[in-house]
Short mmCIF file of C-alpha atoms in Angstrom, two decimals:
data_model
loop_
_atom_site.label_atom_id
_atom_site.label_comp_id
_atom_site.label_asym_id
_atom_site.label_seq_id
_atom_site.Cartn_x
_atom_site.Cartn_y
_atom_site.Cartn_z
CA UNK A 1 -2.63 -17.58 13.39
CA UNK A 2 -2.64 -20.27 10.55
CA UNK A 3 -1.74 -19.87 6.84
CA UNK A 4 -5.36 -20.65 6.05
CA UNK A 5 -6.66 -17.99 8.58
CA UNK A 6 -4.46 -15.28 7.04
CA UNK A 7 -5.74 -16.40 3.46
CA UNK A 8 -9.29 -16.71 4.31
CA UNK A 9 -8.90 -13.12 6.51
CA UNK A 10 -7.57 -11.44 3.16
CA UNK A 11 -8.84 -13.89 0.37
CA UNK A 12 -12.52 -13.34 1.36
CA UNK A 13 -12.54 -10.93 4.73
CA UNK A 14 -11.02 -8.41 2.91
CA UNK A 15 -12.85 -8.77 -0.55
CA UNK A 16 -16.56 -10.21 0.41
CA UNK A 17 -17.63 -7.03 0.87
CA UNK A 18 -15.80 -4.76 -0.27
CA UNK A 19 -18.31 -2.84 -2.37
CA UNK A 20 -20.95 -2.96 0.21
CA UNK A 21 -19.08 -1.03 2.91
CA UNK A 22 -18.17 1.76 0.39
CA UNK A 23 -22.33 2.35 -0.15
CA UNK A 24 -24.49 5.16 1.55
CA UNK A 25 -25.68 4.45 4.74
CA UNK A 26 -29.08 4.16 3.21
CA UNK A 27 -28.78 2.59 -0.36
CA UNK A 28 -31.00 1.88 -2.94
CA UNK A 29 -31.96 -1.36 -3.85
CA UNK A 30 -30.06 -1.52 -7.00
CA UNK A 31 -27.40 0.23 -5.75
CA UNK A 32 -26.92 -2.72 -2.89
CA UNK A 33 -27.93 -5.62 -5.37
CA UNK A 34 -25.15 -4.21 -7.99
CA UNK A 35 -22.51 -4.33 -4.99
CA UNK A 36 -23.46 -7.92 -3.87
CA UNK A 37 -23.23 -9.03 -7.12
CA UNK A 38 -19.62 -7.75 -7.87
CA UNK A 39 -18.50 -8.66 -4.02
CA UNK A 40 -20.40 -11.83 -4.22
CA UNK A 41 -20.03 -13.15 -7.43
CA UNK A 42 -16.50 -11.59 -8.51
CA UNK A 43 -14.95 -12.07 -4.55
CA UNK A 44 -11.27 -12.60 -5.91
CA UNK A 45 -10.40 -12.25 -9.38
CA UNK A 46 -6.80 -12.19 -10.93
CA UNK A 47 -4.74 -13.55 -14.06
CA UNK A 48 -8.29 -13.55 -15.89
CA UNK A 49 -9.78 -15.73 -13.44
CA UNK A 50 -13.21 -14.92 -10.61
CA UNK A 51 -13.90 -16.76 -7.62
CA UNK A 52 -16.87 -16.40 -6.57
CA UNK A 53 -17.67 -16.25 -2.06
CA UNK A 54 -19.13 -19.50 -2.12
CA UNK A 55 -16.51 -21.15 -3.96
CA UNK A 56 -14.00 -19.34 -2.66
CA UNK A 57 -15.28 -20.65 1.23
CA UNK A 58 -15.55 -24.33 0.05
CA UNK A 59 -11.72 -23.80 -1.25
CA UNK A 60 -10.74 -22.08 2.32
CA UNK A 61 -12.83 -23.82 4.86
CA UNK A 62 -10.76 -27.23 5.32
CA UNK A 63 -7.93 -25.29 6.65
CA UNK A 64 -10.03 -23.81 9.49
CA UNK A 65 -10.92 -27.13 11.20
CA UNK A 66 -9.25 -25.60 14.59
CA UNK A 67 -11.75 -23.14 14.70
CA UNK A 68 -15.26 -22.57 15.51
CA UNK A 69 -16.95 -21.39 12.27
CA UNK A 70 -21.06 -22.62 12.93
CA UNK A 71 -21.70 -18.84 12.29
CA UNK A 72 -19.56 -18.21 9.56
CA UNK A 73 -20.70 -21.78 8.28
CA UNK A 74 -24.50 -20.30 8.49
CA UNK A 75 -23.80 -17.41 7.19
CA UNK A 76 -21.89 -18.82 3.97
CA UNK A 77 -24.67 -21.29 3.56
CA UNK A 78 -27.14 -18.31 3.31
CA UNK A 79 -25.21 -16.58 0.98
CA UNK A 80 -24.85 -19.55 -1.13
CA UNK A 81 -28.42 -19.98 -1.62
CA UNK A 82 -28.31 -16.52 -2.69
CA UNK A 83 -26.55 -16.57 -4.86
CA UNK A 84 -28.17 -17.62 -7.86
CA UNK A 85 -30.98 -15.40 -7.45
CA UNK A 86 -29.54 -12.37 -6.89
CA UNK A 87 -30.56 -11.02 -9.83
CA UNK A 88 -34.35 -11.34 -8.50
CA UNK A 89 -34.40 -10.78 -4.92
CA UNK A 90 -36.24 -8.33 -3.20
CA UNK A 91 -35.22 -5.35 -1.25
CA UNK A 92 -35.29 -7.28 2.43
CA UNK A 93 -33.74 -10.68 1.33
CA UNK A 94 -30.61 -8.23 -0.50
CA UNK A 95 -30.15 -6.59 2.83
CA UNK A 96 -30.25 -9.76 4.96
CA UNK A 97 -27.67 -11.14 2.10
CA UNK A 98 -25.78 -7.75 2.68
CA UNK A 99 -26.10 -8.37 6.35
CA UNK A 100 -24.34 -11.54 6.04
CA UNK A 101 -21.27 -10.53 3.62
CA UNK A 102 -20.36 -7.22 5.69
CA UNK A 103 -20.04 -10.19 8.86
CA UNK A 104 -17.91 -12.34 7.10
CA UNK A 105 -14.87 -10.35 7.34
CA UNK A 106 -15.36 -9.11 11.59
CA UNK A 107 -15.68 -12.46 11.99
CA UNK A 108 -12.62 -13.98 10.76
CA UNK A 109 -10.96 -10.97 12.22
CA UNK A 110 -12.02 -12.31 15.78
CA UNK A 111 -10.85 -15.97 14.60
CA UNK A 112 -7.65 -14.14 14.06
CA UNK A 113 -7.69 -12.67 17.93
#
């Protein structure tokens, strides 16, 4: 497994959705838009610094060239058009968004074998 695989697996796998997973099986809207915001928006912070997904997959995704990533690509795109709306979005388009961050990280996990 490459260095960028192992970053990307923990840098965003790990963190995309981290509040998301941790929600009731059935959550309320705000309750899901208040966890995409802080998984998408806030994806890796330290030292006083936040990263959001989108930025953080632009930083990450030259180092995967060796590996197939159209769905990961697709999904990253969606959630990057998401982004600055998530403030507004209704109930469905939050859970498709949801859908895609709670992907993210099984998905580089199979990269990984």
């Amino acid at each position: 497994m490459s260095e960028a695989l192992t970053q990307a697996r923990h840098d965003l796998g790990k963190y995309i959705a981290l509040n998301l997973r941790w929600l009731p099986e059935e959550p309320t809207q705000e309750q899901l838009r208040a966890a995409l915001l802080t998984d998408l928006r806030a994806t890796r912070s330290g030292g006083g610094v936040q990263e959001d997904a989108w930025s953080l997959w632009q930083r990450l995704r030259p180092g995967l060239v060796d590996y197939n990533l159209q769905d990961l690509d697709a999904r990253m795109e969606r959630i990057q058009q998401a982004l600055p709306a998530l403030e507004t979005l209704d109930e469905s388009a939050l859970r498709r968004v949801a859908e895609d961050a709670l992907a993210v990280g099984p998905a580089l996990r199979r990269l990984a074998g």
